mmCIF file of C-alpha atoms in Angstrom:
data_model
loop_
_atom_site.group_PDB
_atom_site.id
_atom_site.type_symbol
_atom_site.label_atom_id
_atom_site.label_comp_id
_atom_site.label_asym_id
_atom_site.label_seq_id
_atom_site.Cartn_x
_atom_site.Cartn_y
_atom_site.Cartn_z
ATOM 1 C CA MET A 1 4.987 38.255 221.815
ATOM 2 C CA PRO A 2 6.627 38.748 218.406
ATOM 3 C CA ASP A 3 8.961 41.439 217.753
ATOM 4 C CA VAL A 4 8.005 44.603 215.989
ATOM 5 C CA TYR A 5 10.017 46.229 213.276
ATOM 6 C CA PHE A 6 9.902 48.977 210.536
ATOM 7 C CA ASN A 7 10.894 50.289 207.724
ATOM 8 C CA LYS A 8 10.739 47.747 204.585
ATOM 9 C CA ASN A 9 7.467 46.995 202.658
ATOM 10 C CA PRO A 10 7.583 44.263 200.499
ATOM 11 C CA LYS A 11 6.422 45.287 196.722
ATOM 12 C CA ARG A 12 2.833 44.339 195.569
ATOM 13 C CA SER A 13 1.337 44.550 192.408
ATOM 14 C CA SER A 14 -1.201 46.603 191.358
ATOM 15 C CA GLY A 15 -4.390 45.818 192.763
ATOM 16 C CA GLN A 16 -2.902 43.319 195.337
ATOM 17 C CA ARG A 17 -4.432 43.772 198.618
ATOM 18 C CA LYS A 18 -1.800 45.852 201.233
ATOM 19 C CA GLU A 19 0.049 43.014 203.639
ATOM 20 C CA PRO A 20 1.631 44.012 206.776
ATOM 21 C CA PRO A 21 5.101 44.751 206.762
ATOM 22 C CA ARG A 22 7.584 41.339 207.410
ATOM 23 C CA GLU A 23 11.151 42.517 207.306
ATOM 24 C CA TYR A 24 12.040 45.286 209.530
ATOM 25 C CA GLU A 25 14.906 46.392 211.568
ATOM 26 C CA ASP A 26 14.891 46.234 215.577
ATOM 27 C CA ILE A 27 13.908 49.612 216.938
ATOM 28 C CA TYR A 28 13.220 48.206 220.457
ATOM 29 C CA SER A 29 14.135 50.427 223.789
ATOM 30 C CA ASP A 30 18.000 50.249 224.519
ATOM 31 C CA SER A 31 20.240 51.585 227.290
ATOM 32 C CA ARG A 32 19.668 55.102 226.292
ATOM 33 C CA GLY A 33 16.103 55.285 226.975
ATOM 34 C CA ARG A 34 14.855 55.328 223.401
ATOM 35 C CA VAL A 35 10.970 53.795 223.753
ATOM 36 C CA SER A 36 9.633 50.646 222.747
ATOM 37 C CA TYR A 37 6.924 49.947 220.579
ATOM 38 C CA ASP A 38 4.749 47.482 222.236
ATOM 39 C CA ASP A 39 1.709 49.160 221.824
ATOM 40 C CA TYR A 40 1.802 47.729 218.102
ATOM 41 C CA ASP A 41 2.992 44.161 218.695
ATOM 42 C CA ASP A 42 -0.645 43.043 218.069
ATOM 43 C CA TYR A 43 -0.784 41.554 214.394
ATOM 44 C CA SER A 44 -4.360 40.775 214.255
ATOM 45 C CA GLN A 45 -4.761 44.583 213.126
ATOM 46 C CA TYR A 46 -3.296 43.814 210.047
ATOM 47 C CA ASP A 47 -6.138 41.822 208.921
ATOM 48 C CA ASP A 48 -7.673 44.936 207.422
ATOM 49 C CA TYR A 49 -4.585 46.832 207.078
ATOM 50 C CA ASP A 50 -4.775 50.442 206.265
ATOM 51 C CA GLU A 51 -1.142 51.898 205.562
ATOM 52 C CA ARG A 52 -2.310 55.363 206.207
ATOM 53 C CA ARG A 53 -3.318 54.665 209.443
ATOM 54 C CA TRP A 54 0.165 52.320 210.293
ATOM 55 C CA LYS A 55 2.196 55.521 209.008
ATOM 56 C CA LYS A 56 0.479 58.125 211.281
ATOM 57 C CA ALA A 57 0.485 55.761 214.342
ATOM 58 C CA HIS A 58 4.640 55.536 213.044
ATOM 59 C CA ARG A 59 4.797 59.286 213.236
ATOM 60 C CA GLN A 60 3.490 59.554 216.568
ATOM 61 C CA THR A 61 5.303 56.779 218.101
ATOM 62 C CA LYS A 62 8.837 58.187 217.063
ATOM 63 C CA LYS A 63 7.475 61.870 218.355
ATOM 64 C CA GLN A 64 6.835 60.409 221.638
ATOM 65 C CA ALA A 65 10.112 59.054 221.775
ATOM 66 C CA ARG A 66 11.931 61.886 220.985
ATOM 67 C CA LYS A 67 10.055 63.648 223.872
ATOM 68 C CA GLN A 68 11.081 60.945 226.311
ATOM 69 C CA GLN A 69 14.581 61.343 224.972
ATOM 70 C CA LYS A 70 14.813 64.702 225.785
ATOM 71 C CA ALA A 71 12.950 64.087 228.868
ATOM 72 C CA ASP A 72 15.478 61.896 230.254
ATOM 73 C CA ARG A 73 18.592 64.107 229.454
ATOM 74 C CA PRO A 74 20.149 65.550 232.612
ATOM 75 C CA ARG A 75 19.312 69.112 233.093
ATOM 76 C CA ARG A 76 22.023 71.658 233.274
ATOM 77 C CA LYS A 77 22.227 73.905 236.467
ATOM 78 C CA ARG A 78 20.469 77.235 235.857
ATOM 79 C CA GLY A 79 23.548 79.886 236.712
ATOM 80 C CA CYS A 80 23.890 83.773 236.271
ATOM 81 C CA GLY A 81 22.565 84.155 232.681
ATOM 82 C CA CYS A 82 25.776 84.566 231.233
ATOM 83 C CA GLY A 83 24.907 83.591 227.869
ATOM 84 C CA SER A 84 22.027 86.655 227.613
ATOM 85 C CA GLY A 85 24.155 88.819 229.725
ATOM 86 C CA LEU A 86 27.298 88.219 227.012
ATOM 87 C CA THR A 87 25.087 88.763 224.136
ATOM 88 C CA SER A 88 23.477 92.235 225.455
ATOM 89 C CA LEU A 89 27.148 93.218 226.647
ATOM 90 C CA LEU A 90 28.314 92.405 223.131
ATOM 91 C CA LEU A 91 25.191 94.522 221.457
ATOM 92 C CA VAL A 92 25.895 97.422 223.966
ATOM 93 C CA LEU A 93 29.523 97.749 222.666
ATOM 94 C CA VAL A 94 28.634 97.654 218.994
ATOM 95 C CA ILE A 95 26.224 100.263 219.715
ATOM 96 C CA LEU A 96 29.084 102.367 221.473
ATOM 97 C CA TYR A 97 31.779 101.535 218.834
ATOM 98 C CA LEU A 98 29.176 102.966 216.175
ATOM 99 C CA ALA A 99 28.469 106.205 217.873
ATOM 100 C CA VAL A 100 32.022 106.768 219.013
ATOM 101 C CA SER A 101 33.212 106.224 215.475
ATOM 102 C CA THR A 102 30.874 109.002 214.386
ATOM 103 C CA VAL A 103 31.461 111.612 217.053
ATOM 104 C CA PHE A 104 35.351 110.959 216.944
ATOM 105 C CA LEU A 105 35.014 111.439 213.198
ATOM 106 C CA ALA A 106 33.536 114.984 213.522
ATOM 107 C CA ARG A 107 36.207 116.063 216.130
ATOM 108 C CA MET A 108 39.000 115.310 213.290
ATOM 109 C CA ASP A 109 39.911 117.048 210.293
ATOM 110 C CA TYR A 110 39.327 114.451 208.108
ATOM 111 C CA GLU A 111 40.543 114.975 204.487
ATOM 112 C CA PRO A 112 39.730 112.126 202.304
ATOM 113 C CA GLY A 113 40.535 114.004 199.292
ATOM 114 C CA GLN A 114 44.376 114.846 199.991
ATOM 115 C CA HIS A 115 45.255 111.194 199.448
ATOM 116 C CA ARG A 116 44.500 110.030 195.827
ATOM 117 C CA GLY A 117 46.160 107.280 193.527
ATOM 118 C CA ASN A 118 49.554 107.735 192.889
ATOM 119 C CA GLN A 119 49.880 109.438 189.433
ATOM 120 C CA TYR A 120 53.709 108.736 188.816
ATOM 121 C CA VAL A 121 53.878 104.972 189.672
ATOM 122 C CA SER A 122 51.453 101.785 188.699
ATOM 123 C CA SER A 123 49.867 100.339 191.774
ATOM 124 C CA LEU A 124 51.056 96.851 190.633
ATOM 125 C CA SER A 125 54.805 97.948 191.049
ATOM 126 C CA LEU A 126 53.974 98.809 195.004
ATOM 127 C CA LYS A 127 54.720 96.357 197.537
ATOM 128 C CA LYS A 128 51.986 95.624 199.598
ATOM 129 C CA SER A 129 50.603 93.147 201.647
ATOM 130 C CA PRO A 130 46.585 92.305 203.617
ATOM 131 C CA PHE A 131 49.052 91.687 206.812
ATOM 132 C CA VAL A 132 50.831 95.328 206.575
ATOM 133 C CA THR A 133 49.157 98.482 207.109
ATOM 134 C CA ASN A 134 51.663 101.483 206.268
ATOM 135 C CA ILE A 135 50.849 105.402 208.023
ATOM 136 C CA LEU A 136 52.747 107.866 207.097
ATOM 137 C CA LEU A 137 53.049 110.748 210.120
ATOM 138 C CA LEU A 138 54.082 114.128 208.826
ATOM 139 C CA GLY A 139 55.194 116.844 211.083
ATOM 140 C CA VAL A 140 54.893 120.092 209.128
ATOM 141 C CA ASP A 141 56.895 123.346 209.738
ATOM 142 C CA ASN A 142 54.116 126.007 209.153
ATOM 143 C CA ARG A 143 55.500 129.573 210.157
ATOM 144 C CA ALA A 144 53.569 132.701 210.258
ATOM 145 C CA GLY A 145 53.161 134.799 207.170
ATOM 146 C CA GLU A 146 53.928 132.185 204.765
ATOM 147 C CA LYS A 147 51.055 130.568 202.749
ATOM 148 C CA ASN A 148 51.142 127.215 200.950
ATOM 149 C CA ILE A 149 54.484 126.546 202.068
ATOM 150 C CA GLN A 150 54.457 123.133 204.361
ATOM 151 C CA ARG A 151 57.782 122.019 205.294
ATOM 152 C CA ALA A 152 57.842 118.472 206.286
ATOM 153 C CA ASP A 153 59.901 118.396 209.265
ATOM 154 C CA THR A 154 59.237 115.047 210.043
ATOM 155 C CA MET A 155 58.400 112.078 207.864
ATOM 156 C CA MET A 156 58.257 108.626 209.943
ATOM 157 C CA LEU A 157 56.461 105.772 208.361
ATOM 158 C CA ILE A 158 54.449 103.588 211.202
ATOM 159 C CA SER A 159 54.333 99.739 209.782
ATOM 160 C CA ILE A 160 51.736 97.554 211.567
ATOM 161 C CA ASP A 161 52.608 94.298 210.705
ATOM 162 C CA ARG A 162 49.982 91.897 212.241
ATOM 163 C CA LEU A 163 51.960 88.200 210.624
ATOM 164 C CA SER A 164 54.860 88.894 212.608
ATOM 165 C CA ARG A 165 53.131 90.896 215.338
ATOM 166 C CA LYS A 166 55.640 93.833 215.259
ATOM 167 C CA VAL A 167 55.027 98.052 214.752
ATOM 168 C CA LYS A 168 57.791 99.197 212.483
ATOM 169 C CA PHE A 169 59.241 102.793 212.722
ATOM 170 C CA THR A 170 61.072 104.026 209.537
ATOM 171 C CA SER A 171 62.330 107.570 209.952
ATOM 172 C CA PHE A 172 63.144 109.058 206.300
ATOM 173 C CA LEU A 173 66.012 111.392 206.665
ATOM 174 C CA ARG A 174 64.548 114.898 205.248
ATOM 175 C CA ASP A 175 68.043 115.471 203.302
ATOM 176 C CA SER A 176 67.581 112.499 201.457
ATOM 177 C CA TYR A 177 68.571 112.965 197.576
ATOM 178 C CA VAL A 178 65.510 111.560 195.615
ATOM 179 C CA GLU A 179 63.429 112.084 192.570
ATOM 180 C CA ILE A 180 60.430 114.135 193.266
ATOM 181 C CA PRO A 181 58.049 113.409 190.385
ATOM 182 C CA GLY A 182 57.456 116.197 188.231
ATOM 183 C CA HIS A 183 60.097 118.301 189.688
ATOM 184 C CA GLY A 184 63.241 116.438 189.140
ATOM 185 C CA MET A 185 66.137 115.778 192.240
ATOM 186 C CA ASN A 186 65.784 117.635 194.975
ATOM 187 C CA LYS A 187 65.861 116.719 198.915
ATOM 188 C CA LEU A 188 62.887 114.768 200.111
ATOM 189 C CA ASN A 189 61.641 117.211 202.564
ATOM 190 C CA ALA A 190 60.869 119.485 199.582
ATOM 191 C CA ALA A 191 58.255 117.481 198.327
ATOM 192 C CA SER A 192 55.852 119.048 200.729
ATOM 193 C CA ALA A 193 56.482 122.312 200.008
ATOM 194 C CA LEU A 194 56.238 121.436 196.126
ATOM 195 C CA GLY A 195 52.861 119.432 196.282
ATOM 196 C CA GLY A 196 51.712 119.086 199.775
ATOM 197 C CA ILE A 197 50.760 116.005 201.417
ATOM 198 C CA GLN A 198 50.027 114.122 197.937
ATOM 199 C CA LEU A 199 53.553 114.893 196.567
ATOM 200 C CA THR A 200 55.185 113.756 199.684
ATOM 201 C CA ILE A 201 53.383 110.325 199.378
ATOM 202 C CA ASP A 202 53.798 110.207 195.938
ATOM 203 C CA THR A 203 57.576 110.709 196.249
ATOM 204 C CA ILE A 204 58.120 108.000 198.757
ATOM 205 C CA GLU A 205 56.184 105.594 196.672
ATOM 206 C CA TYR A 206 57.536 106.410 193.866
ATOM 207 C CA ASN A 207 61.539 105.727 195.091
ATOM 208 C CA TYR A 208 60.839 103.279 197.619
ATOM 209 C CA LYS A 209 58.160 101.406 195.672
ATOM 210 C CA ILE A 210 56.176 100.596 199.135
ATOM 211 C CA ASN A 211 52.279 101.157 199.345
ATOM 212 C CA ILE A 212 51.559 103.897 201.765
ATOM 213 C CA ASN A 213 47.498 103.331 203.128
ATOM 214 C CA LYS A 214 46.709 106.276 205.075
ATOM 215 C CA TYR A 215 48.816 109.253 206.751
ATOM 216 C CA MET A 216 48.513 111.840 209.398
ATOM 217 C CA GLU A 217 49.816 115.039 209.732
ATOM 218 C CA VAL A 218 50.207 117.620 212.360
ATOM 219 C CA ASP A 219 51.682 121.138 212.572
ATOM 220 C CA PHE A 220 53.660 122.778 215.056
ATOM 221 C CA THR A 221 50.473 123.930 216.889
ATOM 222 C CA ALA A 222 49.263 120.883 217.048
ATOM 223 C CA PHE A 223 52.203 118.604 217.753
ATOM 224 C CA THR A 224 52.017 120.752 221.091
ATOM 225 C CA GLY A 225 48.348 120.741 221.773
ATOM 226 C CA ILE A 226 48.703 116.932 221.544
ATOM 227 C CA ILE A 227 51.360 116.630 224.362
ATOM 228 C CA ASP A 228 49.439 119.373 226.754
ATOM 229 C CA ALA A 229 46.275 117.078 225.953
ATOM 230 C CA LEU A 230 48.561 114.030 227.372
ATOM 231 C CA GLY A 231 49.624 116.291 230.451
ATOM 232 C CA GLY A 232 53.054 116.096 229.314
ATOM 233 C CA ILE A 233 55.463 113.264 228.500
ATOM 234 C CA GLU A 234 58.778 112.024 230.310
ATOM 235 C CA VAL A 235 61.873 111.543 227.823
ATOM 236 C CA PRO A 236 65.768 110.878 228.260
ATOM 237 C CA VAL A 237 67.747 113.845 227.719
ATOM 238 C CA THR A 238 71.673 114.294 227.569
ATOM 239 C CA ALA A 239 73.866 116.739 229.008
ATOM 240 C CA ARG A 240 74.742 117.850 226.018
ATOM 241 C CA GLU A 241 71.067 118.521 224.332
ATOM 242 C CA ALA A 242 70.468 120.231 227.303
ATOM 243 C CA ALA A 243 72.595 122.850 227.233
ATOM 244 C CA TYR A 244 72.312 123.492 223.604
ATOM 245 C CA LEU A 245 68.557 123.891 224.005
ATOM 246 C CA ASN A 246 69.408 126.124 227.007
ATOM 247 C CA SER A 247 71.779 128.439 225.317
ATOM 248 C CA THR A 248 69.669 128.273 222.172
ATOM 249 C CA TRP A 249 66.184 128.707 223.519
ATOM 250 C CA TYR A 250 65.246 131.778 221.973
ATOM 251 C CA LYS A 251 65.480 130.045 218.506
ATOM 252 C CA TRP A 252 62.735 127.677 219.321
ATOM 253 C CA SER A 253 60.464 129.077 221.426
ATOM 254 C CA LEU A 254 56.990 129.895 220.028
ATOM 255 C CA THR A 255 56.007 132.045 222.833
ATOM 256 C CA GLY A 256 58.996 133.934 223.096
ATOM 257 C CA ASN A 257 59.437 132.741 226.958
ATOM 258 C CA ARG A 258 62.625 131.767 228.042
ATOM 259 C CA ILE A 259 62.689 127.879 228.134
ATOM 260 C CA TYR A 260 64.855 125.709 230.677
ATOM 261 C CA PHE A 261 65.726 122.100 230.072
ATOM 262 C CA GLU A 262 67.170 119.649 232.509
ATOM 263 C CA SER A 263 68.863 116.396 231.584
ATOM 264 C CA GLY A 264 68.017 112.803 232.963
ATOM 265 C CA ASP A 265 66.629 109.525 232.112
ATOM 266 C CA ALA A 266 62.810 111.161 232.189
ATOM 267 C CA VAL A 267 62.892 114.529 231.886
ATOM 268 C CA HIS A 268 59.159 115.864 231.832
ATOM 269 C CA MET A 269 58.186 118.056 228.762
ATOM 270 C CA ASP A 270 55.483 119.750 227.998
ATOM 271 C CA GLY A 271 54.177 120.458 224.396
ATOM 272 C CA GLU A 272 56.645 123.398 223.885
ATOM 273 C CA HIS A 273 59.860 121.589 225.153
ATOM 274 C CA ALA A 274 58.997 118.462 223.410
ATOM 275 C CA LEU A 275 58.611 120.381 220.303
ATOM 276 C CA MET A 276 62.018 122.226 220.841
ATOM 277 C CA PHE A 277 63.835 118.795 221.980
ATOM 278 C CA SER A 278 62.132 116.955 218.633
ATOM 279 C CA ARG A 279 63.826 119.977 216.282
ATOM 280 C CA ILE A 280 67.371 120.132 217.324
ATOM 281 C CA ARG A 281 69.529 118.869 214.260
ATOM 282 C CA LYS A 282 72.698 121.245 214.060
ATOM 283 C CA LEU A 283 73.816 119.532 217.697
ATOM 284 C CA ASP A 284 74.905 116.634 215.801
ATOM 285 C CA SER A 285 73.117 115.288 212.661
ATOM 286 C CA ASP A 286 69.509 114.441 211.277
ATOM 287 C CA VAL A 287 70.128 110.708 212.221
ATOM 288 C CA GLN A 288 69.947 111.901 215.773
ATOM 289 C CA ARG A 289 67.251 114.018 215.363
ATOM 290 C CA THR A 290 65.411 111.222 213.976
ATOM 291 C CA ARG A 291 66.084 109.626 217.093
ATOM 292 C CA ARG A 292 64.955 112.258 219.120
ATOM 293 C CA GLN A 293 61.678 112.146 217.577
ATOM 294 C CA ARG A 294 61.056 108.579 217.966
ATOM 295 C CA LEU A 295 61.915 109.085 221.748
ATOM 296 C CA VAL A 296 58.989 111.645 221.607
ATOM 297 C CA VAL A 297 56.657 109.300 219.979
ATOM 298 C CA ASN A 298 57.379 106.659 221.979
ATOM 299 C CA ALA A 299 56.677 108.575 225.068
ATOM 300 C CA ILE A 300 53.478 109.657 223.872
ATOM 301 C CA LYS A 301 52.910 105.999 223.163
ATOM 302 C CA GLU A 302 53.905 104.851 226.340
ATOM 303 C CA LYS A 303 51.508 107.930 227.713
ATOM 304 C CA ALA A 304 48.468 106.741 226.134
ATOM 305 C CA THR A 305 48.271 103.246 226.604
ATOM 306 C CA LYS A 306 48.831 103.417 230.407
ATOM 307 C CA GLY A 307 45.376 105.332 230.919
ATOM 308 C CA SER A 308 42.207 103.523 232.174
ATOM 309 C CA PRO A 309 39.484 103.466 228.966
ATOM 310 C CA MET A 310 37.748 106.684 230.173
ATOM 311 C CA GLU A 311 41.045 108.502 230.401
ATOM 312 C CA LEU A 312 42.079 107.441 227.018
ATOM 313 C CA ALA A 313 38.738 108.421 225.857
ATOM 314 C CA LYS A 314 39.302 111.763 226.898
ATOM 315 C CA MET A 315 42.864 111.956 225.666
ATOM 316 C CA ALA A 316 41.580 111.242 222.667
ATOM 317 C CA TRP A 317 38.663 113.663 222.599
ATOM 318 C CA ASN A 318 41.066 116.299 223.246
ATOM 319 C CA ILE A 319 43.808 115.396 220.565
ATOM 320 C CA LEU A 320 41.801 114.375 217.359
ATOM 321 C CA PRO A 321 40.973 118.182 216.797
ATOM 322 C CA TYR A 322 44.642 118.437 215.714
ATOM 323 C CA LEU A 323 45.174 115.930 213.431
ATOM 324 C CA ARG A 324 44.660 116.003 209.677
ATOM 325 C CA THR A 325 44.377 112.687 208.236
ATOM 326 C CA ASP A 326 42.723 110.280 205.534
ATOM 327 C CA ILE A 327 41.762 107.632 208.348
ATOM 328 C CA GLY A 328 38.009 108.186 208.697
ATOM 329 C CA GLY A 329 35.313 107.023 210.900
ATOM 330 C CA MET A 330 35.372 103.177 211.495
ATOM 331 C CA LYS A 331 38.971 103.068 210.314
ATOM 332 C CA THR A 332 40.082 105.502 212.732
ATOM 333 C CA THR A 333 38.051 103.299 215.792
ATOM 334 C CA ASN A 334 39.672 100.116 214.359
ATOM 335 C CA LEU A 335 43.082 101.486 214.792
ATOM 336 C CA ALA A 336 42.344 103.035 217.853
ATOM 337 C CA ILE A 337 41.126 99.174 219.332
ATOM 338 C CA GLY A 338 43.700 97.771 217.558
ATOM 339 C CA THR A 339 46.047 99.776 219.381
ATOM 340 C CA LEU A 340 44.659 99.256 222.825
ATOM 341 C CA LEU A 341 43.965 95.695 222.438
ATOM 342 C CA PHE A 342 46.595 94.367 220.287
ATOM 343 C CA TYR A 343 49.134 96.611 218.610
ATOM 344 C CA ARG A 344 49.960 97.610 222.157
ATOM 345 C CA HIS A 345 51.486 94.659 222.842
ATOM 346 C CA PHE A 346 53.591 93.808 219.600
ATOM 347 C CA ASP A 347 57.464 94.140 219.423
ATOM 348 C CA ILE A 348 58.607 97.538 218.362
ATOM 349 C CA LEU A 349 61.563 98.069 215.842
ATOM 350 C CA GLN A 350 62.950 101.274 214.567
ATOM 351 C CA THR A 351 65.526 102.453 211.594
ATOM 352 C CA THR A 352 66.279 104.926 209.063
ATOM 353 C CA ALA A 353 65.674 104.958 205.359
ATOM 354 C CA PRO A 354 67.906 105.192 203.999
ATOM 355 C CA ARG A 355 70.097 102.667 205.566
ATOM 356 C CA GLY A 356 73.009 103.914 207.846
ATOM 357 C CA ASP A 357 75.702 102.397 206.049
ATOM 358 C CA THR A 358 74.476 103.118 202.537
ATOM 359 C CA TRP A 359 74.679 106.821 202.040
ATOM 360 C CA THR A 360 77.521 109.743 202.387
ATOM 361 C CA ASP A 361 77.209 113.706 202.671
ATOM 362 C CA ARG A 362 77.597 115.560 199.421
ATOM 363 C CA SER A 363 77.276 118.966 198.208
ATOM 364 C CA ILE A 364 74.805 119.437 195.315
ATOM 365 C CA PRO A 365 74.718 122.616 193.144
ATOM 366 C CA SER A 366 71.567 124.792 193.886
ATOM 367 C CA VAL A 367 70.295 122.154 196.414
ATOM 368 C CA GLY A 368 73.119 122.306 199.232
ATOM 369 C CA SER A 369 74.111 119.666 201.225
ATOM 370 C CA VAL A 370 72.180 116.118 200.767
ATOM 371 C CA VAL A 371 72.135 112.549 201.773
ATOM 372 C CA TYR A 372 73.332 111.001 198.711
ATOM 373 C CA PHE A 373 72.483 107.112 198.184
ATOM 374 C CA ASP A 374 71.461 104.277 195.899
ATOM 375 C CA ILE A 375 67.581 104.252 196.133
ATOM 376 C CA ASN A 376 67.318 100.802 194.254
ATOM 377 C CA GLU A 377 69.354 98.928 197.360
ATOM 378 C CA ASN A 378 67.626 100.965 199.850
ATOM 379 C CA ALA A 379 64.228 100.323 198.452
ATOM 380 C CA ASN A 380 65.180 96.627 198.421
ATOM 381 C CA ILE A 381 66.301 97.011 201.875
ATOM 382 C CA LEU A 382 62.677 98.903 203.243
ATOM 383 C CA LYS A 383 61.009 96.066 201.787
ATOM 384 C CA ASP A 384 62.469 93.444 203.243
ATOM 385 C CA TYR A 385 62.065 95.022 206.497
ATOM 386 C CA ILE A 386 58.381 95.892 206.186
ATOM 387 C CA TYR A 387 57.234 93.001 204.595
ATOM 388 C CA ARG A 388 59.321 90.039 204.571
ATOM 389 C CA ASP A 389 60.593 91.265 208.408
ATOM 390 C CA GLU A 390 64.370 90.680 207.338
ATOM 391 C CA TYR A 391 66.976 93.490 208.388
ATOM 392 C CA ASN A 392 70.418 93.678 209.528
ATOM 393 C CA GLU A 393 70.330 93.969 213.379
ATOM 394 C CA ASN A 394 73.310 96.469 213.547
ATOM 395 C CA TYR A 395 70.848 99.244 212.022
ATOM 396 C CA VAL A 396 67.654 98.392 213.465
ATOM 397 C CA SER A 397 66.992 98.913 217.319
ATOM 398 C CA THR A 398 64.048 97.344 218.913
ATOM 399 C CA GLY A 399 61.961 100.168 221.025
ATOM 400 C CA LEU A 400 61.912 103.587 220.201
#
C-alpha cells in the first residue's frame, strides 16, 4: 500500500489537466493518537482528479482527526465546581464593593471643593511618587462662640509607601515658624485659622515641597465620637500624665463632669478621656504632645483592625459621619480595603517635622514662642524619609 501525502501540488501550465499530488509530508497516525488517512490511499481515483473534491475530503479528514484527538485526551475528574463558584463570588464582591462605596459616601461629610491645586507653588516643584499616598490628618479646635476660626490642634501626615511596604507618620509641630503664603511668617497652626484646610495644605506643601494627595479633618466632637463608636481604646499613661490630668481636669472637660485618670500600660479611655490626653502640652513639650497623639491614633488603628468584617463595617458606619474629607466614594473604599488587606501588615514608622536635632526655641515679637529651624534642611530630610526610605534612626521610631 503506497504512502499518502498532502500539502505540495506541482505547478501546471494553463489548460493542463490536474494531476494527483506527488510529493507530500507524511501525516500517518503517531503515538499521540493522530488518525491516519488510509481511506485515501487508492490512487486510481485521480484518473479523473477533481481538486475541489479532494480539498473537501482533506478538510473532513482533518476535522475527524481533531475530534479523535480530543476524544483520546484524559478527562478531568469532576469536582466541586470551584471555577464557576469563584466567578460568582467575585461578581458578588464587586456588587457589594460598589454598593458599600455609594452608601458610605453618603454617610461622610464629603468636601471635594476644600482641596484645590496649590496657587503658591508649582506642582512640578513638589516631590511625589506613584507608590506613595500622603493623607493629612487635621484635628481642629472649634470652640463655642467662635465663627470661621479653626485652630489646627493636630497636623499629622500619614504616608502609605507601597514600595517599601511601610506606613510613615509625620507629626508637624504646631509652633513651627514657617512662611504662610500670602500672610508672612507665623506659627504653622495659624494657617488653619487664616485660611482653613486649603491654606494649611498649601503651607505645608510650600515649605516642605511635598505633595499632599488627600486630607481628613475632625473636630473635638468628631474625635470623641470616633473613640466612642469604637467602644473606647487602650493607651499607655504615665503616673506623671495621670497626676497632671487629675489636677487640671476642669480645664479640659467638655461636659463639665469630673474626669479621673489612672496610670498603666493599657488604660481604657472613652472619647473625652482620649481627647484630654491628646491635648496635654504644658506638662512637658509639644514633641511629647505629638507622641501622645500618635499613641491615640495607633490605639484606634489597633482597635479597628482586630474586629471581624461585620464589626468593622459597623464601626465604619458609625465613624464616617464625623469625618470631613476629600477622599470620595471608590477612593475611600480602596483605602479601607487596602488597610484591611495590605496596609495593616506594613511596618510603621513615626517622626516629627522639623526633626528633633534641627530646631531651637525662640521668641518672636507679635508671634510668641516658636520652633525655629532651617526649612530647606528639613524639607530634604522629610522627602528622604517619605520617598526614599532614608532617615536617621535616632529620630525615627518604629510603631506609634
